[in-house]
PDB file of C-alpha atoms and ligand atoms in Angstrom:
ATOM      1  CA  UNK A1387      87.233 -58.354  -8.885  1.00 62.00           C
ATOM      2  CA  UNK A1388      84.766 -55.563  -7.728  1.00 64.00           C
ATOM      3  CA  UNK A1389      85.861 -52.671  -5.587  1.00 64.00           C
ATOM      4  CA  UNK A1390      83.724 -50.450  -3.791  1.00 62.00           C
ATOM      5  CA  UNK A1391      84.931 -47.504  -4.276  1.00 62.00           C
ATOM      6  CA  UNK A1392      82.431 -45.620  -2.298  1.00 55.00           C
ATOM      7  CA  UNK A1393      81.007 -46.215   0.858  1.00 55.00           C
ATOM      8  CA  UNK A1394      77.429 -44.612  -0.074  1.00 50.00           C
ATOM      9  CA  UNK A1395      76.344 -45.174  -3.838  1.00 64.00           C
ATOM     10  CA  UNK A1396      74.237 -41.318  -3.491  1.00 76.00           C
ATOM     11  CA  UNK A1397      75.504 -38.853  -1.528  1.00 86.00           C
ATOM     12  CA  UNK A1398      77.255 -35.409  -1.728  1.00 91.00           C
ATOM     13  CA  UNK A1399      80.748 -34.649  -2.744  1.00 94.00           C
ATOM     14  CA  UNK A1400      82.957 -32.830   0.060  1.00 94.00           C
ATOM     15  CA  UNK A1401      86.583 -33.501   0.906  1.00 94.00           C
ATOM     16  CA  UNK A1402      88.429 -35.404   3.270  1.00 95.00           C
ATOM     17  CA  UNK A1403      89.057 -33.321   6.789  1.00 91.00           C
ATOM     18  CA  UNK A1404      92.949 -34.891   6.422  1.00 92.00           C
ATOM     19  CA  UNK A1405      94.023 -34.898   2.650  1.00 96.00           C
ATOM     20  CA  UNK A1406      91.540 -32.815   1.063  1.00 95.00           C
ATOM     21  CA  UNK A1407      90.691 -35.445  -1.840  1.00 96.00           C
ATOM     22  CA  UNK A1408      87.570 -35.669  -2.772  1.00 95.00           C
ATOM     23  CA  UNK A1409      84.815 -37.877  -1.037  1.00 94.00           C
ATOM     24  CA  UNK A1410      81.207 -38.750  -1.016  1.00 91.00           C
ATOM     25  CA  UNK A1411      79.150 -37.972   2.104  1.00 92.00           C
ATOM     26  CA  UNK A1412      76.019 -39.007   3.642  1.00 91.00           C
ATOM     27  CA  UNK A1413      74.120 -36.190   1.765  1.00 90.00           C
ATOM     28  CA  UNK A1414      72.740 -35.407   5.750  1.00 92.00           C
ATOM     29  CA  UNK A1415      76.333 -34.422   6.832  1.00 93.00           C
ATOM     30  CA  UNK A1416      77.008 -31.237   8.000  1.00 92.00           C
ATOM     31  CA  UNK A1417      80.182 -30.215   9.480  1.00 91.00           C
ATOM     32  CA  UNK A1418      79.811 -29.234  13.675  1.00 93.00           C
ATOM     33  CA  UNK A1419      81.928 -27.209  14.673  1.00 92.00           C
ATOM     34  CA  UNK A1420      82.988 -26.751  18.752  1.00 94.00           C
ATOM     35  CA  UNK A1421      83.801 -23.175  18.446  1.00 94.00           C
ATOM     36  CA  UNK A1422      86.517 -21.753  16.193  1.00 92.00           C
ATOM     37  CA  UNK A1423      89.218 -23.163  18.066  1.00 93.00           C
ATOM     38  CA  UNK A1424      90.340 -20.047  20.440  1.00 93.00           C
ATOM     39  CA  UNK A1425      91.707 -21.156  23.674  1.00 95.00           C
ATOM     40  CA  UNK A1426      89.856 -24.730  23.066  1.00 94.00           C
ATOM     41  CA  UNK A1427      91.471 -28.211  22.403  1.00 93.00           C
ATOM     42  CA  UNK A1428      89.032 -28.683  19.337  1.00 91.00           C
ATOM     43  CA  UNK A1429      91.448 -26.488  16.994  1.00 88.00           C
ATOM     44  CA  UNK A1430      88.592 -25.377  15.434  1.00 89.00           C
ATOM     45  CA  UNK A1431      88.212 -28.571  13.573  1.00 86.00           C
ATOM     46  CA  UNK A1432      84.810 -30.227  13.048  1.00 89.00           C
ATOM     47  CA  UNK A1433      83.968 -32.415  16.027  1.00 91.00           C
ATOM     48  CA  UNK A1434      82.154 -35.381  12.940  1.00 92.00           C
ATOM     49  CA  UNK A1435      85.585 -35.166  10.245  1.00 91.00           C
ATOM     50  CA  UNK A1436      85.025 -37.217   7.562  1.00 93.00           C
ATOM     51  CA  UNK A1437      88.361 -38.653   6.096  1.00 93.00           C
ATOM     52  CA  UNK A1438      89.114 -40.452   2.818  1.00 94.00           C
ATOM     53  CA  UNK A1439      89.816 -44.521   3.211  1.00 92.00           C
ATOM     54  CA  UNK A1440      93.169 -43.764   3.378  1.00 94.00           C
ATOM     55  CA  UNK A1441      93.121 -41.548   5.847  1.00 94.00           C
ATOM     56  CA  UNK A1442      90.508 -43.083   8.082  1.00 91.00           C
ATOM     57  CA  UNK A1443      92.925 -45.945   8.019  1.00 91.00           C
ATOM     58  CA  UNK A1444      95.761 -44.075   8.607  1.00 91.00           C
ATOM     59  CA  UNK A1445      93.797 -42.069  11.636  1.00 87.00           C
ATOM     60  CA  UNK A1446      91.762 -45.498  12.716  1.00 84.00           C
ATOM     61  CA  UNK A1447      94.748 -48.435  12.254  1.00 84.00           C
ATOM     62  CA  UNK A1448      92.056 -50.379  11.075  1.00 69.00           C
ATOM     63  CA  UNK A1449      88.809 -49.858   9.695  1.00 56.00           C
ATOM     64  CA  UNK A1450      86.436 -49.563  12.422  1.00 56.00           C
ATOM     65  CA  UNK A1451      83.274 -52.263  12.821  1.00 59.00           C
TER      66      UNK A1451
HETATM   67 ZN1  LIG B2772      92.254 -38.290   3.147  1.00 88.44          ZN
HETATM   68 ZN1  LIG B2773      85.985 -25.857  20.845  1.00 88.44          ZN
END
């Protein structure tokens, strides 16, 4: 049996926003950021994480459609 591994065949390596392993990207993503996360519910976080398929499951319950 055949298992994509990867969602996008080309794309940039960066690292999951939860577990830090690393992932390929849509090599357009870029991070955006709210503010740094002072007195602001965003935590600094990116407002577009990207997560590993673990994570996104574990965030997500299922994989979205
Ligand atoms: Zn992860
Ligand atoms: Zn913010």
């Amino acid at each position: 049996m055949k298992k994509q591994r990867w969602r996008w065949t080309k794309g940039k390596l960066w690292f999951c926003d939860s577990c830090f392993t690393s992932i390929r990207v849509k090599r357009n993503y870029k991070p955006e950021h709210c503010c740094n996360g002072f007195e602001c519910g965003c935590y600094g976080m990116p407002i577009n994480p990207v997560f590993c398929d673990k994570c996104e499951q574990k965030i997500f319950g299922k994989v979205l459609r």
